[in-house]
mmCIF file of N, CA and C in Angstrom:
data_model
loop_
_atom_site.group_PDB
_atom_site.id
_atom_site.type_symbol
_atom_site.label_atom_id
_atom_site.label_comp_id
_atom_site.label_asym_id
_atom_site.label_seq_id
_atom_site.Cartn_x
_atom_site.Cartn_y
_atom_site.Cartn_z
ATOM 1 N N UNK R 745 -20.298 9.498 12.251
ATOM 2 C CA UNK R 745 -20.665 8.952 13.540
ATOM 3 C C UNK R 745 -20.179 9.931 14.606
ATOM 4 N N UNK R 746 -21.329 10.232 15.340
ATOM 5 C CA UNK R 746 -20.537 11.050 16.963
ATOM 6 C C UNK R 746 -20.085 9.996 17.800
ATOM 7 N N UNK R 747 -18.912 10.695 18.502
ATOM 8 C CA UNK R 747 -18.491 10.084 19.310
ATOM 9 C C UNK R 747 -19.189 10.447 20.925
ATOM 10 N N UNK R 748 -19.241 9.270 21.403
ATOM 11 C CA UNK R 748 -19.782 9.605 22.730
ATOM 12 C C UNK R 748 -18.965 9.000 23.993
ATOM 13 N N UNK R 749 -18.075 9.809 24.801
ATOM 14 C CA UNK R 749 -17.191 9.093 25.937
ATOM 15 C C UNK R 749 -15.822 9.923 25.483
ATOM 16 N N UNK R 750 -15.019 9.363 26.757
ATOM 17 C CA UNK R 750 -13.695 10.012 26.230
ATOM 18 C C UNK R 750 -12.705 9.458 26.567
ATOM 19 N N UNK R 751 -12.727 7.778 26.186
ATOM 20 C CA UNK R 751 -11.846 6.271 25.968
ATOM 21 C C UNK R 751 -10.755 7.161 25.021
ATOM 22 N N UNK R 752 -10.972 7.777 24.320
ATOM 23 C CA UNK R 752 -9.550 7.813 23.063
ATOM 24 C C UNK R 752 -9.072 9.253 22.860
ATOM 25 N N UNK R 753 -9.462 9.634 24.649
ATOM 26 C CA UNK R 753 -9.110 11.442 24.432
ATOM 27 C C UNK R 753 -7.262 10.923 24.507
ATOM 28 N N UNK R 754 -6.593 11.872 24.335
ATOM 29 C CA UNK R 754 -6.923 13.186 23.645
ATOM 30 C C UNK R 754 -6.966 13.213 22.205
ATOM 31 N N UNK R 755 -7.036 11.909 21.745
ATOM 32 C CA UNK R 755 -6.705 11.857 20.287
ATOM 33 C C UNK R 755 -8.652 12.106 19.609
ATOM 34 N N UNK R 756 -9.304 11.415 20.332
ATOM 35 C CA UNK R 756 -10.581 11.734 20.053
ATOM 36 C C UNK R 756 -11.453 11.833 21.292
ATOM 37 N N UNK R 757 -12.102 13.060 21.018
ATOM 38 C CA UNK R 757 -12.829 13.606 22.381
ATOM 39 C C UNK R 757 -14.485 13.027 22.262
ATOM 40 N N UNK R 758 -15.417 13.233 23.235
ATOM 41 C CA UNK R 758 -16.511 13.495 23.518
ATOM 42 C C UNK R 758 -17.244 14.236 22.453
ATOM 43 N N UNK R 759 -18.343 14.046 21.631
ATOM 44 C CA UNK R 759 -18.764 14.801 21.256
ATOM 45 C C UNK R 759 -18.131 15.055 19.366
ATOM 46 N N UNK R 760 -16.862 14.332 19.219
ATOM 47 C CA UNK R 760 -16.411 14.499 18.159
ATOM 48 C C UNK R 760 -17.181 13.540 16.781
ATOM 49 N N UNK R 761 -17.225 14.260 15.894
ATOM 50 C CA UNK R 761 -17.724 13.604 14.140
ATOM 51 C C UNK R 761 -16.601 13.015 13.949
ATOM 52 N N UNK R 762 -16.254 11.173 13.133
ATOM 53 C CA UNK R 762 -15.387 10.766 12.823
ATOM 54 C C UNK R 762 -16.196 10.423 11.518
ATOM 55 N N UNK R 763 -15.287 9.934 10.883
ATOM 56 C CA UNK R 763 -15.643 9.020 9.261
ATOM 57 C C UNK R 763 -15.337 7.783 8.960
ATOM 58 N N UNK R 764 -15.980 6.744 8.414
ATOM 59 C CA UNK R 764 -15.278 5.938 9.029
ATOM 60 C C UNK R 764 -15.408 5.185 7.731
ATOM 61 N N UNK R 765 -14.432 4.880 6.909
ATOM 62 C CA UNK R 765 -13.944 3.921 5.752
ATOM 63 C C UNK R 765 -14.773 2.389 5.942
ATOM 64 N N UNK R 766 -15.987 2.058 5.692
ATOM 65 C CA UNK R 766 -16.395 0.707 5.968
ATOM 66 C C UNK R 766 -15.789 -0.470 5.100
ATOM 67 N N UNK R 767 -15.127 -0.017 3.862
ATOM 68 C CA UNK R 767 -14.432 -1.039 3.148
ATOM 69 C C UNK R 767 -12.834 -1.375 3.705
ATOM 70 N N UNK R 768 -12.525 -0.163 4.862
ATOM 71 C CA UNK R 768 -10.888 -0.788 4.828
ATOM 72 C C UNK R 768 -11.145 -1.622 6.722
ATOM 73 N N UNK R 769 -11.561 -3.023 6.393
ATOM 74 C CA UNK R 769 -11.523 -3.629 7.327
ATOM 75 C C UNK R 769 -10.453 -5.031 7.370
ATOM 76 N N UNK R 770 -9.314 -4.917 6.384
ATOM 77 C CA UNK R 770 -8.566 -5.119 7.075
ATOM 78 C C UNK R 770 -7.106 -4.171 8.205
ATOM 79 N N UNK R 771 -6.500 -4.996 9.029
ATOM 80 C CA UNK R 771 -5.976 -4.192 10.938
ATOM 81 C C UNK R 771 -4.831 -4.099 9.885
ATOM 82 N N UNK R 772 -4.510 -2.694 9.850
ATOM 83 C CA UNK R 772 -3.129 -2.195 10.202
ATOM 84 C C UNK R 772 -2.561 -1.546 11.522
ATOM 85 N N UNK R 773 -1.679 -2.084 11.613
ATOM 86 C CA UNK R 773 -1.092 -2.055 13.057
ATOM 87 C C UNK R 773 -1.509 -0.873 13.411
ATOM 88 N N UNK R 774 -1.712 -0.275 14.792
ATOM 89 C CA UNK R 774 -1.882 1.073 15.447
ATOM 90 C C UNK R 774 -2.859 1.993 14.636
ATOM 91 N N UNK R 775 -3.830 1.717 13.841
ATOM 92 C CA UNK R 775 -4.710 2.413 12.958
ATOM 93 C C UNK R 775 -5.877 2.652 14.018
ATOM 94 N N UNK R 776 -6.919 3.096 14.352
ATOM 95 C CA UNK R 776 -8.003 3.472 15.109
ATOM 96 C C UNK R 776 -9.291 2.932 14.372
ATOM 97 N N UNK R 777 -9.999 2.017 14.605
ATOM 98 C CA UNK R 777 -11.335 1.078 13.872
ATOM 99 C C UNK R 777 -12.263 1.446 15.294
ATOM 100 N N UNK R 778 -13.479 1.054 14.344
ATOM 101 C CA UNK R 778 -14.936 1.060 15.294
ATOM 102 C C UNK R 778 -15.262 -0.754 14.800
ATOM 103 N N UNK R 779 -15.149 -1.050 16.084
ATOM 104 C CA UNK R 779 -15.164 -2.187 16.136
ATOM 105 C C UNK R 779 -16.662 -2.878 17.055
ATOM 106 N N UNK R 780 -17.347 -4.323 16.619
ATOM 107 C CA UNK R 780 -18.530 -4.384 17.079
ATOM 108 C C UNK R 780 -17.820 -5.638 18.306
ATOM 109 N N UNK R 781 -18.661 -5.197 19.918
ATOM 110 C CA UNK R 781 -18.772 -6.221 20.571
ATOM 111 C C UNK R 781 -19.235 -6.253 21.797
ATOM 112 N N UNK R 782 -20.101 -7.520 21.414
ATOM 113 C CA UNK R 782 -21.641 -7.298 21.794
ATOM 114 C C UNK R 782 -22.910 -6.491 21.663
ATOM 115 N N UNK R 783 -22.729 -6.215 20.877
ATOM 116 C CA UNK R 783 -23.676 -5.569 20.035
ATOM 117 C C UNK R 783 -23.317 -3.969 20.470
ATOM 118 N N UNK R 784 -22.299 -3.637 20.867
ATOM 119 C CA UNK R 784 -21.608 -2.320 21.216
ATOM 120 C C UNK R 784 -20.825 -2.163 19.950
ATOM 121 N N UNK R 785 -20.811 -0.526 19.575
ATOM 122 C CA UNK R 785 -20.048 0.009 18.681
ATOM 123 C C UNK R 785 -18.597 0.675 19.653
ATOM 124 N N UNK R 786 -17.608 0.165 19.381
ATOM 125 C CA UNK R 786 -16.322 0.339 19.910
ATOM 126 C C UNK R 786 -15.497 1.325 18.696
ATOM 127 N N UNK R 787 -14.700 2.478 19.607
ATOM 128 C CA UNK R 787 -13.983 3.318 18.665
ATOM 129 C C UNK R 787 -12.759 2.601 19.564
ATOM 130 N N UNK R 788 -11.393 1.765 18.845
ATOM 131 C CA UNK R 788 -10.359 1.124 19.498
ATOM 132 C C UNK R 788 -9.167 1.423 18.255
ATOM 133 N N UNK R 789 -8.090 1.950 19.207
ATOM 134 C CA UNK R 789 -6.715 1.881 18.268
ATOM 135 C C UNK R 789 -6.285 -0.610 18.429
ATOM 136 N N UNK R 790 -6.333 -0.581 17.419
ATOM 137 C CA UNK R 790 -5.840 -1.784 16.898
ATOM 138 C C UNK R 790 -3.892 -2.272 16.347
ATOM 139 N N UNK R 791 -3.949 -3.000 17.521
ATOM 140 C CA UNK R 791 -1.940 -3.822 17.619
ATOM 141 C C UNK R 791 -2.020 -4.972 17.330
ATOM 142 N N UNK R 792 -1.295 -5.419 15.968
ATOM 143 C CA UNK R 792 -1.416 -6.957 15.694
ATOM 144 C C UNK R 792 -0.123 -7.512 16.465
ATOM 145 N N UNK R 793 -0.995 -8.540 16.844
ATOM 146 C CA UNK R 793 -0.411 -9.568 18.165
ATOM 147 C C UNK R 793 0.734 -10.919 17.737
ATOM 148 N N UNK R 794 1.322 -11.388 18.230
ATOM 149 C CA UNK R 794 1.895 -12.867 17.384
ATOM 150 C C UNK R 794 0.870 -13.749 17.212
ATOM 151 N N UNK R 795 0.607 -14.200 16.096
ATOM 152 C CA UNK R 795 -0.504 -15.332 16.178
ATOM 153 C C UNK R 795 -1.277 -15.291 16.014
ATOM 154 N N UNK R 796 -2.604 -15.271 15.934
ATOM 155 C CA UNK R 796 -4.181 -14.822 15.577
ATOM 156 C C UNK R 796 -4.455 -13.684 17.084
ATOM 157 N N UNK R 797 -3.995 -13.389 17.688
ATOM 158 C CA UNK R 797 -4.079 -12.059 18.519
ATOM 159 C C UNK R 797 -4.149 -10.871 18.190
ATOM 160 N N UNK R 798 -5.307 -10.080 18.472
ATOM 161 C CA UNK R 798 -5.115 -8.603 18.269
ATOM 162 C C UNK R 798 -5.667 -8.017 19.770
ATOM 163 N N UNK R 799 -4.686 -7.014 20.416
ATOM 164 C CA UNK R 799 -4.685 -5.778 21.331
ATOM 165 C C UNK R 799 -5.575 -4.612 21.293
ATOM 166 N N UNK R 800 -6.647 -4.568 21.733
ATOM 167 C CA UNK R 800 -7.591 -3.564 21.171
ATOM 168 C C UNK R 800 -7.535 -2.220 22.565
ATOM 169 N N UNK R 801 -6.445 -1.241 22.320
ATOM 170 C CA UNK R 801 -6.054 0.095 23.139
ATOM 171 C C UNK R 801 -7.073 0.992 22.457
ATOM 172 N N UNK R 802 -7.284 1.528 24.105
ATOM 173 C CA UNK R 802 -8.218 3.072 24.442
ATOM 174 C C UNK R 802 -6.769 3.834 24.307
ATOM 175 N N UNK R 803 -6.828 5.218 23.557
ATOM 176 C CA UNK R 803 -5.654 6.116 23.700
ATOM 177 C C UNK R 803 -5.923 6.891 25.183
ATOM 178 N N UNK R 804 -7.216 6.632 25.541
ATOM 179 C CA UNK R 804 -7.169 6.953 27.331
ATOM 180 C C UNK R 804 -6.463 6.251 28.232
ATOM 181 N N UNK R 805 -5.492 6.164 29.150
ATOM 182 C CA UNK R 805 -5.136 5.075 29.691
ATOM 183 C C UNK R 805 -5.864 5.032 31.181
ATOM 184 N N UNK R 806 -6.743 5.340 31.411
ATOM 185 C CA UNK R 806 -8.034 4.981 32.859
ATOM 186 C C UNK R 806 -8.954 4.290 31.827
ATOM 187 N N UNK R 807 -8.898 3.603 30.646
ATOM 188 C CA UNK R 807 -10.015 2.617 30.286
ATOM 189 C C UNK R 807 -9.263 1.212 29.830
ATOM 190 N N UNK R 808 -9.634 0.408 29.971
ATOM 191 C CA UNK R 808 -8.652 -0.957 29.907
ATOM 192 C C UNK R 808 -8.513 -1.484 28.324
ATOM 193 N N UNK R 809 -7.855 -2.367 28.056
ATOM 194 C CA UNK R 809 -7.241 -2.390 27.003
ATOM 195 C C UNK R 809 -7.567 -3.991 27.136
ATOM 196 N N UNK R 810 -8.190 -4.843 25.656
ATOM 197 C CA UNK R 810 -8.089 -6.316 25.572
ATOM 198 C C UNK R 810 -7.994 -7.051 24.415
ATOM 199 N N UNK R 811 -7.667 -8.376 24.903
ATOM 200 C CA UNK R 811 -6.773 -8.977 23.482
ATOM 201 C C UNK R 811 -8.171 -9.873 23.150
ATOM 202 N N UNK R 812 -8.154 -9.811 21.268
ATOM 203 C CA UNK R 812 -9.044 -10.959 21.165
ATOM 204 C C UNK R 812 -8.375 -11.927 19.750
ATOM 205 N N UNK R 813 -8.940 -12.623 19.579
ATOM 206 C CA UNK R 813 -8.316 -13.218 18.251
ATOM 207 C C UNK R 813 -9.103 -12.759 16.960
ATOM 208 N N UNK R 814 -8.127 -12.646 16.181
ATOM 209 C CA UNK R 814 -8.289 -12.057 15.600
ATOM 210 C C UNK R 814 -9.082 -12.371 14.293
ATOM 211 N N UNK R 815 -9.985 -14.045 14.308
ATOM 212 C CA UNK R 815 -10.566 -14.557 13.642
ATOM 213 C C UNK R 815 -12.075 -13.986 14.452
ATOM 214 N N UNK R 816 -12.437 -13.478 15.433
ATOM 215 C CA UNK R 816 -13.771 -13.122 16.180
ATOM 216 C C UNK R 816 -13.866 -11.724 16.252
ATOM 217 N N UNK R 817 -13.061 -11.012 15.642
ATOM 218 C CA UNK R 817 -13.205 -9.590 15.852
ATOM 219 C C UNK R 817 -14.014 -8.902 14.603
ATOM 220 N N UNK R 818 -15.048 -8.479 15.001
ATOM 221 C CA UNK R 818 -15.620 -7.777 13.732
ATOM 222 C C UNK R 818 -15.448 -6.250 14.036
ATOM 223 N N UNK R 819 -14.743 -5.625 12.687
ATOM 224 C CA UNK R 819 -14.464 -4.854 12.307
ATOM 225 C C UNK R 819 -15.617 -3.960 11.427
ATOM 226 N N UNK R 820 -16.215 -3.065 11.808
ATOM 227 C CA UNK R 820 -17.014 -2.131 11.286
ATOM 228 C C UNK R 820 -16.230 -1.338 9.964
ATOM 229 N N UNK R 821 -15.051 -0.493 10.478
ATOM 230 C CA UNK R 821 -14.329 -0.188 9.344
ATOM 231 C C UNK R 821 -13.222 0.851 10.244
ATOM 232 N N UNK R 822 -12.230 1.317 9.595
ATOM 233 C CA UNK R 822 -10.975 2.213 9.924
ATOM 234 C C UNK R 822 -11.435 4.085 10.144
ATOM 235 N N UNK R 823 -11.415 4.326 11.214
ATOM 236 C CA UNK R 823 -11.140 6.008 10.948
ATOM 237 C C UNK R 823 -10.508 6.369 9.839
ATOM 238 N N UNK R 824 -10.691 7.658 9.561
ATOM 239 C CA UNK R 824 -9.923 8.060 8.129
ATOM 240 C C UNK R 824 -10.188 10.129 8.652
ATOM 241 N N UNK R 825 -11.153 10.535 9.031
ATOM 242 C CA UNK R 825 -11.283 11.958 9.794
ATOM 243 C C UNK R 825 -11.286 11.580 10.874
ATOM 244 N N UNK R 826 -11.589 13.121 11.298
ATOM 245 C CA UNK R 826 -12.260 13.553 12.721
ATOM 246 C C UNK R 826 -12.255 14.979 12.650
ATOM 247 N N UNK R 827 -14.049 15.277 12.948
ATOM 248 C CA UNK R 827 -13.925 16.578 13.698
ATOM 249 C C UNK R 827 -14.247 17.201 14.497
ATOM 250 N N UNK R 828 -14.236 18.412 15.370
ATOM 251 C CA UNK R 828 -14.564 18.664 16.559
ATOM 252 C C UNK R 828 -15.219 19.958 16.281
ATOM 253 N N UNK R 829 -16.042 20.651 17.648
ATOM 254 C CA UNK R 829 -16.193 21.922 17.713
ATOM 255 C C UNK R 829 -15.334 22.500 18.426
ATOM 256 N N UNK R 830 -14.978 23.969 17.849
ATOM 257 C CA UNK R 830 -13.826 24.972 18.404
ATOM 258 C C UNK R 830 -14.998 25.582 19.602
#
């Protein structure tokens, strides 16, 4: 998948190839998932919350950051690469 935007610079840029594990959908804490919502494909670092809460952080901090529960969150699957052009 290309990435398009630059929500999760500097860890993932504009323009970057990721890979993306579709079987490891269950959240380990602080792991990076492409997550679906609203019919948007979301690249989000994932923080398990107390309680059915999960924190879904841009590693950009000018893009906002939100909590959902964690029974409504569909999970596409976990980063596992990334690559860029030099």
């Amino acid at each position: 998948m290309q990435i398009r935007g630059d929500s999760n610079a500097p860890t993932i840029g504009d323009g970057d190839i990721v890979l993306i594990d579709i079987q490891a959908t269950d959240i380990e804490d602080d792991k990076i998932y492409v997550i679906q919502d609203a019919g948007n494909l979301l690249v989000r670092r994932l923080q398990l919350e107390p309680g059915d809460k999960v924190r879904t952080l841009c590693d950009n901090p000018s893009h906002r950051e939100f909590e959902v529960a964690r029974s409504s969150l569909e999970i596409v699957g976990r980063l596992v690469w990334r690559g860029a052009l030099l």
